[in-house]
Amino acid sequence: MLINMRLKLAILFVMILAQACAADPAAREALQQKLRSSMNGSVVTLRQFFQGRYLKFDSNGDPIDPPKTNTWTLDSKLNVSDVEVHERKIMIKGRRLAVIFEHGNAMQY
């Protein structure tokens, strides 16, 4: 419960920054560089395990036209490769990772 609240607050903070940056290209670029330096190469866990190649969320972090969910072992992890800040959106790019248990131990990232 606390983790979900922190995640929602973090998303809200980023969305507020994105709104503030919408009119200022220099601020947008600064936010993009900050997000890239903190997220690129990291493995993140999605709150809900949606299937699909492209996932879209609103400014509250809620899914837009939510797709079907899948098992956490297939659709919970994302290895972030890039973050782009645009005038009205933030795009996080990456590859999905499957969680595989080998000899009783989960795969390390």
JSON list of C-alpha atoms in Angstrom, two decimals:
[
{"chain": "A", "resi": 1, "resn": "MET", "atom": "CA", "xyz": [0.00, 0.00, 0.00]},
{"chain": "A", "resi": 2, "resn": "LEU", "atom": "CA", "xyz": [2.80, 2.42, 0.92]},
{"chain": "A", "resi": 3, "resn": "ILE", "atom": "CA", "xyz": [4.72, 1.54, -2.24]},
{"chain": "A", "resi": 4, "resn": "ASN", "atom": "CA", "xyz": [1.66, 2.27, -4.41]},
{"chain": "A", "resi": 5, "resn": "MET", "atom": "CA", "xyz": [1.20, 5.63, -2.66]},
{"chain": "A", "resi": 6, "resn": "ARG", "atom": "CA", "xyz": [4.86, 6.53, -3.21]},
{"chain": "A", "resi": 7, "resn": "LEU", "atom": "CA", "xyz": [4.62, 5.49, -6.85]},
{"chain": "A", "resi": 8, "resn": "LYS", "atom": "CA", "xyz": [1.50, 7.61, -7.36]},
{"chain": "A", "resi": 9, "resn": "LEU", "atom": "CA", "xyz": [3.20, 10.59, -5.72]},
{"chain": "A", "resi": 10, "resn": "ALA", "atom": "CA", "xyz": [6.28, 10.12, -7.91]},
{"chain": "A", "resi": 11, "resn": "ILE", "atom": "CA", "xyz": [4.12, 9.93, -11.04]},
{"chain": "A", "resi": 12, "resn": "LEU", "atom": "CA", "xyz": [2.18, 13.00, -9.95]},
{"chain": "A", "resi": 13, "resn": "PHE", "atom": "CA", "xyz": [5.43, 14.90, -9.35]},
{"chain": "A", "resi": 14, "resn": "VAL", "atom": "CA", "xyz": [6.77, 13.97, -12.79]},
{"chain": "A", "resi": 15, "resn": "MET", "atom": "CA", "xyz": [3.49, 14.94, -14.44]},
{"chain": "A", "resi": 16, "resn": "ILE", "atom": "CA", "xyz": [3.50, 18.32, -12.67]},
{"chain": "A", "resi": 17, "resn": "LEU", "atom": "CA", "xyz": [7.05, 18.88, -13.87]},
{"chain": "A", "resi": 18, "resn": "ALA", "atom": "CA", "xyz": [6.04, 17.88, -17.38]},
{"chain": "A", "resi": 19, "resn": "GLN", "atom": "CA", "xyz": [3.16, 20.38, -17.30]},
{"chain": "A", "resi": 20, "resn": "ALA", "atom": "CA", "xyz": [5.54, 23.10, -16.13]},
{"chain": "A", "resi": 21, "resn": "CYS", "atom": "CA", "xyz": [8.00, 22.18, -18.87]},
{"chain": "A", "resi": 22, "resn": "ALA", "atom": "CA", "xyz": [5.40, 22.21, -21.65]},
{"chain": "A", "resi": 23, "resn": "ALA", "atom": "CA", "xyz": [6.00, 25.86, -22.49]},
{"chain": "A", "resi": 24, "resn": "ASP", "atom": "CA", "xyz": [9.76, 25.88, -21.85]},
{"chain": "A", "resi": 25, "resn": "PRO", "atom": "CA", "xyz": [11.96, 23.75, -24.14]},
{"chain": "A", "resi": 26, "resn": "ALA", "atom": "CA", "xyz": [15.01, 24.25, -21.90]},
{"chain": "A", "resi": 27, "resn": "ALA", "atom": "CA", "xyz": [13.11, 22.95, -18.87]},
{"chain": "A", "resi": 28, "resn": "ARG", "atom": "CA", "xyz": [11.82, 20.01, -20.93]},
{"chain": "A", "resi": 29, "resn": "GLU", "atom": "CA", "xyz": [15.36, 19.12, -21.96]},
{"chain": "A", "resi": 30, "resn": "ALA", "atom": "CA", "xyz": [16.60, 19.39, -18.36]},
{"chain": "A", "resi": 31, "resn": "LEU", "atom": "CA", "xyz": [13.80, 17.11, -17.13]},
{"chain": "A", "resi": 32, "resn": "GLN", "atom": "CA", "xyz": [14.51, 14.63, -19.93]},
{"chain": "A", "resi": 33, "resn": "GLN", "atom": "CA", "xyz": [18.21, 14.47, -19.03]},
{"chain": "A", "resi": 34, "resn": "LYS", "atom": "CA", "xyz": [17.38, 14.01, -15.33]},
{"chain": "A", "resi": 35, "resn": "LEU", "atom": "CA", "xyz": [14.94, 11.18, -16.07]},
{"chain": "A", "resi": 36, "resn": "ARG", "atom": "CA", "xyz": [17.35, 9.53, -18.51]},
{"chain": "A", "resi": 37, "resn": "SER", "atom": "CA", "xyz": [20.21, 9.60, -16.02]},
{"chain": "A", "resi": 38, "resn": "SER", "atom": "CA", "xyz": [18.07, 8.07, -13.29]},
{"chain": "A", "resi": 39, "resn": "MET", "atom": "CA", "xyz": [16.10, 5.53, -15.34]},
{"chain": "A", "resi": 40, "resn": "ASN", "atom": "CA", "xyz": [18.12, 4.40, -18.38]},
{"chain": "A", "resi": 41, "resn": "GLY", "atom": "CA", "xyz": [19.42, 0.88, -17.88]},
{"chain": "A", "resi": 42, "resn": "SER", "atom": "CA", "xyz": [17.27, 0.24, -14.82]},
{"chain": "A", "resi": 43, "resn": "VAL", "atom": "CA", "xyz": [14.72, -2.53, -14.45]},
{"chain": "A", "resi": 44, "resn": "VAL", "atom": "CA", "xyz": [11.35, -1.28, -13.23]},
{"chain": "A", "resi": 45, "resn": "THR", "atom": "CA", "xyz": [8.29, -3.20, -12.11]},
{"chain": "A", "resi": 46, "resn": "LEU", "atom": "CA", "xyz": [4.94, -2.18, -13.53]},
{"chain": "A", "resi": 47, "resn": "ARG", "atom": "CA", "xyz": [2.09, -1.77, -11.06]},
{"chain": "A", "resi": 48, "resn": "GLN", "atom": "CA", "xyz": [-0.25, -3.87, -13.15]},
{"chain": "A", "resi": 49, "resn": "PHE", "atom": "CA", "xyz": [0.89, -6.56, -15.53]},
{"chain": "A", "resi": 50, "resn": "PHE", "atom": "CA", "xyz": [-0.70, -5.39, -18.76]},
{"chain": "A", "resi": 51, "resn": "GLN", "atom": "CA", "xyz": [-0.11, -7.22, -22.01]},
{"chain": "A", "resi": 52, "resn": "GLY", "atom": "CA", "xyz": [0.72, -5.22, -25.08]},
{"chain": "A", "resi": 53, "resn": "ARG", "atom": "CA", "xyz": [3.49, -3.57, -26.95]},
{"chain": "A", "resi": 54, "resn": "TYR", "atom": "CA", "xyz": [2.41, 0.01, -26.19]},
{"chain": "A", "resi": 55, "resn": "LEU", "atom": "CA", "xyz": [0.88, 1.05, -22.87]},
{"chain": "A", "resi": 56, "resn": "LYS", "atom": "CA", "xyz": [-0.63, 4.49, -22.33]},
{"chain": "A", "resi": 57, "resn": "PHE", "atom": "CA", "xyz": [-1.40, 6.13, -19.00]},
{"chain": "A", "resi": 58, "resn": "ASP", "atom": "CA", "xyz": [-3.14, 9.36, -18.06]},
{"chain": "A", "resi": 59, "resn": "SER", "atom": "CA", "xyz": [-1.68, 12.09, -15.85]},
{"chain": "A", "resi": 60, "resn": "ASN", "atom": "CA", "xyz": [-2.78, 10.18, -12.73]},
{"chain": "A", "resi": 61, "resn": "GLY", "atom": "CA", "xyz": [-0.87, 7.07, -13.78]},
{"chain": "A", "resi": 62, "resn": "ASP", "atom": "CA", "xyz": [-4.07, 5.20, -14.62]},
{"chain": "A", "resi": 63, "resn": "PRO", "atom": "CA", "xyz": [-4.15, 3.17, -17.85]},
{"chain": "A", "resi": 64, "resn": "ILE", "atom": "CA", "xyz": [-5.97, 4.56, -20.88]},
{"chain": "A", "resi": 65, "resn": "ASP", "atom": "CA", "xyz": [-8.07, 1.81, -22.48]},
{"chain": "A", "resi": 66, "resn": "PRO", "atom": "CA", "xyz": [-6.51, -0.82, -20.20]},
{"chain": "A", "resi": 67, "resn": "PRO", "atom": "CA", "xyz": [-5.44, -3.95, -22.03]},
{"chain": "A", "resi": 68, "resn": "LYS", "atom": "CA", "xyz": [-5.76, -7.44, -20.62]},
{"chain": "A", "resi": 69, "resn": "THR", "atom": "CA", "xyz": [-3.50, -8.38, -17.75]},
{"chain": "A", "resi": 70, "resn": "ASN", "atom": "CA", "xyz": [-1.11, -11.30, -17.79]},
{"chain": "A", "resi": 71, "resn": "THR", "atom": "CA", "xyz": [1.06, -13.12, -15.27]},
{"chain": "A", "resi": 72, "resn": "TRP", "atom": "CA", "xyz": [3.69, -11.14, -13.41]},
{"chain": "A", "resi": 73, "resn": "THR", "atom": "CA", "xyz": [6.42, -13.46, -14.68]},
{"chain": "A", "resi": 74, "resn": "LEU", "atom": "CA", "xyz": [5.78, -12.33, -18.27]},
{"chain": "A", "resi": 75, "resn": "ASP", "atom": "CA", "xyz": [4.56, -8.74, -18.05]},
{"chain": "A", "resi": 76, "resn": "SER", "atom": "CA", "xyz": [5.82, -7.12, -14.85]},
{"chain": "A", "resi": 77, "resn": "LYS", "atom": "CA", "xyz": [9.40, -6.08, -15.66]},
{"chain": "A", "resi": 78, "resn": "LEU", "atom": "CA", "xyz": [10.68, -3.42, -18.05]},
{"chain": "A", "resi": 79, "resn": "ASN", "atom": "CA", "xyz": [14.33, -2.71, -18.80]},
{"chain": "A", "resi": 80, "resn": "VAL", "atom": "CA", "xyz": [14.30, 1.03, -19.53]},
{"chain": "A", "resi": 81, "resn": "SER", "atom": "CA", "xyz": [16.33, 2.02, -22.59]},
{"chain": "A", "resi": 82, "resn": "ASP", "atom": "CA", "xyz": [15.25, 5.64, -23.06]},
{"chain": "A", "resi": 83, "resn": "VAL", "atom": "CA", "xyz": [13.03, 8.39, -21.70]},
{"chain": "A", "resi": 84, "resn": "GLU", "atom": "CA", "xyz": [11.68, 11.19, -23.89]},
{"chain": "A", "resi": 85, "resn": "VAL", "atom": "CA", "xyz": [9.91, 14.29, -22.59]},
{"chain": "A", "resi": 86, "resn": "HIS", "atom": "CA", "xyz": [7.56, 15.89, -25.10]},
{"chain": "A", "resi": 87, "resn": "GLU", "atom": "CA", "xyz": [5.30, 18.90, -24.74]},
{"chain": "A", "resi": 88, "resn": "ARG", "atom": "CA", "xyz": [2.30, 16.93, -23.43]},
{"chain": "A", "resi": 89, "resn": "LYS", "atom": "CA", "xyz": [3.69, 13.50, -22.60]},
{"chain": "A", "resi": 90, "resn": "ILE", "atom": "CA", "xyz": [6.57, 11.49, -21.23]},
{"chain": "A", "resi": 91, "resn": "MET", "atom": "CA", "xyz": [7.53, 8.38, -23.19]},
{"chain": "A", "resi": 92, "resn": "ILE", "atom": "CA", "xyz": [9.43, 5.57, -21.48]},
{"chain": "A", "resi": 93, "resn": "LYS", "atom": "CA", "xyz": [10.91, 3.02, -23.87]},
{"chain": "A", "resi": 94, "resn": "GLY", "atom": "CA", "xyz": [12.27, -0.38, -23.00]},
{"chain": "A", "resi": 95, "resn": "ARG", "atom": "CA", "xyz": [12.10, -4.12, -23.41]},
{"chain": "A", "resi": 96, "resn": "ARG", "atom": "CA", "xyz": [9.95, -6.45, -21.37]},
{"chain": "A", "resi": 97, "resn": "LEU", "atom": "CA", "xyz": [11.80, -9.00, -19.30]},
{"chain": "A", "resi": 98, "resn": "ALA", "atom": "CA", "xyz": [10.44, -12.41, -18.37]},
{"chain": "A", "resi": 99, "resn": "VAL", "atom": "CA", "xyz": [11.12, -13.68, -14.87]},
{"chain": "A", "resi": 100, "resn": "ILE", "atom": "CA", "xyz": [12.53, -17.20, -15.07]},
{"chain": "A", "resi": 101, "resn": "PHE", "atom": "CA", "xyz": [13.13, -19.44, -12.10]},
{"chain": "A", "resi": 102, "resn": "GLU", "atom": "CA", "xyz": [16.13, -21.69, -12.50]},
{"chain": "A", "resi": 103, "resn": "HIS", "atom": "CA", "xyz": [16.92, -24.26, -9.80]},
{"chain": "A", "resi": 104, "resn": "GLY", "atom": "CA", "xyz": [14.52, -22.52, -7.42]},
{"chain": "A", "resi": 105, "resn": "ASN", "atom": "CA", "xyz": [16.11, -19.07, -7.79]},
{"chain": "A", "resi": 106, "resn": "ALA", "atom": "CA", "xyz": [14.73, -16.11, -9.71]},
{"chain": "A", "resi": 107, "resn": "MET", "atom": "CA", "xyz": [16.77, -14.66, -12.54]},
{"chain": "A", "resi": 108, "resn": "GLN", "atom": "CA", "xyz": [18.99, -11.71, -11.59]},
{"chain": "A", "resi": 109, "resn": "TYR", "atom": "CA", "xyz": [18.85, -8.48, -13.62]}
]
